[in-house]
PDB file of C-alpha atoms in Angstrom:
ATOM      1  CA  MET K   1    -178.901-106.362-191.851  1.00 64.00           C
ATOM      2  CA  ASN K   2    -178.744-102.566-191.733  1.00 82.00           C
ATOM      3  CA  PRO K   3    -181.800-101.482-189.736  1.00 86.00           C
ATOM      4  CA  PRO K   4    -183.308 -98.150-190.870  1.00 93.00           C
ATOM      5  CA  VAL K   5    -182.532 -95.629-188.112  1.00 97.00           C
ATOM      6  CA  GLN K   6    -184.055 -92.159-188.051  1.00 98.00           C
ATOM      7  CA  HIS K   7    -183.171 -89.201-185.834  1.00 98.00           C
ATOM      8  CA  ASN K   8    -186.298 -87.660-184.302  1.00 98.00           C
ATOM      9  CA  PRO K   9    -184.988 -84.458-182.679  1.00 98.00           C
ATOM     10  CA  ASP K  10    -188.500 -83.317-181.707  1.00 98.00           C
ATOM     11  CA  GLN K  11    -188.737 -86.387-179.457  1.00 98.00           C
ATOM     12  CA  ASN K  12    -185.019 -86.360-178.470  1.00 98.00           C
ATOM     13  CA  ARG K  13    -184.428 -89.861-179.729  1.00 99.00           C
ATOM     14  CA  PHE K  14    -183.172 -92.133-182.469  1.00 99.00           C
ATOM     15  CA  GLU K  15    -185.758 -94.603-183.740  1.00 98.00           C
ATOM     16  CA  CYS K  16    -186.032 -97.758-185.775  1.00 97.00           C
ATOM     17  CA  SER K  17    -189.433 -98.925-186.959  1.00 95.00           C
ATOM     18  CA  LEU K  18    -189.554-102.475-188.321  1.00 92.00           C
ATOM     19  CA  GLN K  19    -192.273-105.097-188.518  1.00 87.00           C
ATOM     20  CA  GLY K  20    -194.728-102.718-186.839  1.00 92.00           C
ATOM     21  CA  ALA K  21    -192.493-102.327-183.769  1.00 95.00           C
ATOM     22  CA  LEU K  22    -190.634 -99.201-182.627  1.00 97.00           C
ATOM     23  CA  ALA K  23    -187.191 -99.278-181.012  1.00 98.00           C
ATOM     24  CA  LEU K  24    -185.676 -96.115-179.546  1.00 98.00           C
ATOM     25  CA  CYS K  25    -182.551 -94.579-178.065  1.00 99.00           C
ATOM     26  CA  GLN K  26    -183.582 -91.591-175.922  1.00 99.00           C
ATOM     27  CA  TYR K  27    -181.286 -88.674-175.080  1.00 99.00           C
ATOM     28  CA  ARG K  28    -181.235 -85.328-173.260  1.00 98.00           C
ATOM     29  CA  ARG K  29    -179.299 -82.383-174.670  1.00 97.00           C
ATOM     30  CA  ARG K  30    -177.336 -80.230-172.261  1.00 96.00           C
ATOM     31  CA  ASP K  31    -174.884 -77.386-172.688  1.00 93.00           C
ATOM     32  CA  GLY K  32    -171.992 -78.832-174.700  1.00 93.00           C
ATOM     33  CA  GLY K  33    -173.117 -82.408-174.387  1.00 97.00           C
ATOM     34  CA  VAL K  34    -175.718 -85.117-174.516  1.00 98.00           C
ATOM     35  CA  ASP K  35    -176.894 -87.721-171.997  1.00 99.00           C
ATOM     36  CA  PHE K  36    -178.082 -91.019-173.460  1.00 99.00           C
ATOM     37  CA  VAL K  37    -180.704 -92.113-170.947  1.00 99.00           C
ATOM     38  CA  HIS K  38    -182.595 -95.108-172.337  1.00 98.00           C
ATOM     39  CA  THR K  39    -182.462 -97.660-175.133  1.00 98.00           C
ATOM     40  CA  GLU K  40    -185.445 -99.894-175.760  1.00 98.00           C
ATOM     41  CA  VAL K  41    -185.880-102.645-178.335  1.00 98.00           C
ATOM     42  CA  PRO K  42    -189.132-104.633-178.454  1.00 97.00           C
ATOM     43  CA  GLU K  43    -188.835-108.414-178.300  1.00 94.00           C
ATOM     44  CA  ALA K  44    -189.923-108.646-181.963  1.00 91.00           C
ATOM     45  CA  LEU K  45    -186.743-106.785-183.008  1.00 92.00           C
ATOM     46  CA  SER K  46    -184.353-108.347-180.504  1.00 93.00           C
ATOM     47  CA  GLY K  47    -181.183-109.918-181.897  1.00 93.00           C
ATOM     48  CA  GLN K  48    -181.298-108.048-185.213  1.00 93.00           C
ATOM     49  CA  GLY K  49    -178.647-105.421-184.435  1.00 95.00           C
ATOM     50  CA  VAL K  50    -181.219-102.660-183.986  1.00 97.00           C
ATOM     51  CA  ALA K  51    -179.859-101.315-180.674  1.00 97.00           C
ATOM     52  CA  ALA K  52    -176.289-101.243-181.987  1.00 97.00           C
ATOM     53  CA  ALA K  53    -177.380 -99.462-185.182  1.00 97.00           C
ATOM     54  CA  MET K  54    -179.280 -96.801-183.219  1.00 98.00           C
ATOM     55  CA  VAL K  55    -176.410 -96.198-180.794  1.00 98.00           C
ATOM     56  CA  ARG K  56    -173.838 -96.106-183.610  1.00 98.00           C
ATOM     57  CA  GLN K  57    -175.860 -93.442-185.437  1.00 98.00           C
ATOM     58  CA  ALA K  58    -176.534 -91.527-182.208  1.00 99.00           C
ATOM     59  CA  LEU K  59    -172.821 -91.389-181.396  1.00 99.00           C
ATOM     60  CA  GLU K  60    -171.991 -90.311-184.958  1.00 98.00           C
ATOM     61  CA  TRP K  61    -174.520 -87.497-184.513  1.00 98.00           C
ATOM     62  CA  ALA K  62    -172.964 -86.482-181.163  1.00 98.00           C
ATOM     63  CA  ARG K  63    -169.533 -86.397-182.806  1.00 98.00           C
ATOM     64  CA  SER K  64    -170.782 -84.305-185.745  1.00 98.00           C
ATOM     65  CA  GLU K  65    -172.375 -81.842-183.301  1.00 97.00           C
ATOM     66  CA  GLY K  66    -169.206 -81.614-181.172  1.00 97.00           C
ATOM     67  CA  LEU K  67    -171.028 -82.945-178.098  1.00 98.00           C
ATOM     68  CA  SER K  68    -169.492 -84.815-175.188  1.00 98.00           C
ATOM     69  CA  VAL K  69    -171.375 -87.941-174.136  1.00 98.00           C
ATOM     70  CA  ARG K  70    -172.577 -89.229-170.772  1.00 98.00           C
ATOM     71  CA  PRO K  71    -173.804 -92.817-171.302  1.00 98.00           C
ATOM     72  CA  LEU K  72    -176.391 -93.035-168.501  1.00 98.00           C
ATOM     73  CA  CYS K  73    -178.083 -95.919-170.324  1.00 98.00           C
ATOM     74  CA  SER K  74    -176.381 -99.252-169.572  1.00 98.00           C
ATOM     75  CA  TYR K  75    -176.596-100.373-173.213  1.00 98.00           C
ATOM     76  CA  VAL K  76    -174.895 -97.201-174.504  1.00 98.00           C
ATOM     77  CA  ALA K  77    -172.198 -97.536-171.812  1.00 98.00           C
ATOM     78  CA  SER K  78    -171.608-101.172-172.792  1.00 98.00           C
ATOM     79  CA  TYR K  79    -171.500-100.295-176.505  1.00 98.00           C
ATOM     80  CA  MET K  80    -168.908 -97.585-175.853  1.00 98.00           C
ATOM     81  CA  ARG K  81    -166.738 -99.983-173.813  1.00 97.00           C
ATOM     82  CA  ARG K  82    -166.795-102.465-176.721  1.00 98.00           C
ATOM     83  CA  HIS K  83    -165.962 -99.770-179.301  1.00 98.00           C
ATOM     84  CA  PRO K  84    -162.769 -97.938-178.307  1.00 97.00           C
ATOM     85  CA  GLU K  85    -163.147 -95.561-181.259  1.00 97.00           C
ATOM     86  CA  THR K  86    -165.975 -93.886-179.299  1.00 98.00           C
ATOM     87  CA  GLN K  87    -163.953 -93.239-176.126  1.00 96.00           C
ATOM     88  CA  ASP K  88    -162.975 -89.722-177.171  1.00 97.00           C
ATOM     89  CA  LEU K  89    -166.658 -88.752-176.981  1.00 98.00           C
ATOM     90  CA  LEU K  90    -166.912 -89.530-173.268  1.00 97.00           C
ATOM     91  CA  GLU K  91    -167.250 -86.543-171.000  1.00 92.00           C
ATOM     92  CA  ARG K  92    -164.345 -86.389-168.567  1.00 82.00           C
ATOM     93  CA  GLY K  93    -165.359 -88.099-165.352  1.00 69.00           C
ATOM     94  CA  ALA K  94    -168.282 -89.939-166.988  1.00 58.00           C
TER      95      ALA K  94
END
């Protein structure tokens, strides 16, 4: 399944709306970088790859914008540990 992920820059988040439920990956922009602060997936969407799809798209966006990443959210940090191809995005010391 490829969950439909949308970037909502007005709300500083990536979203996935399925089955009447809204999942989100919240971020804060900062000079030269982005902090991913919270990922939330409702129980109704759990286990469908929604969180991974949102984080994957969020990190692709950060890369395209030339932003360094601080994964303050435990899910984003875990995702980045499991996907070595994202390590170059990490801010030094993060």
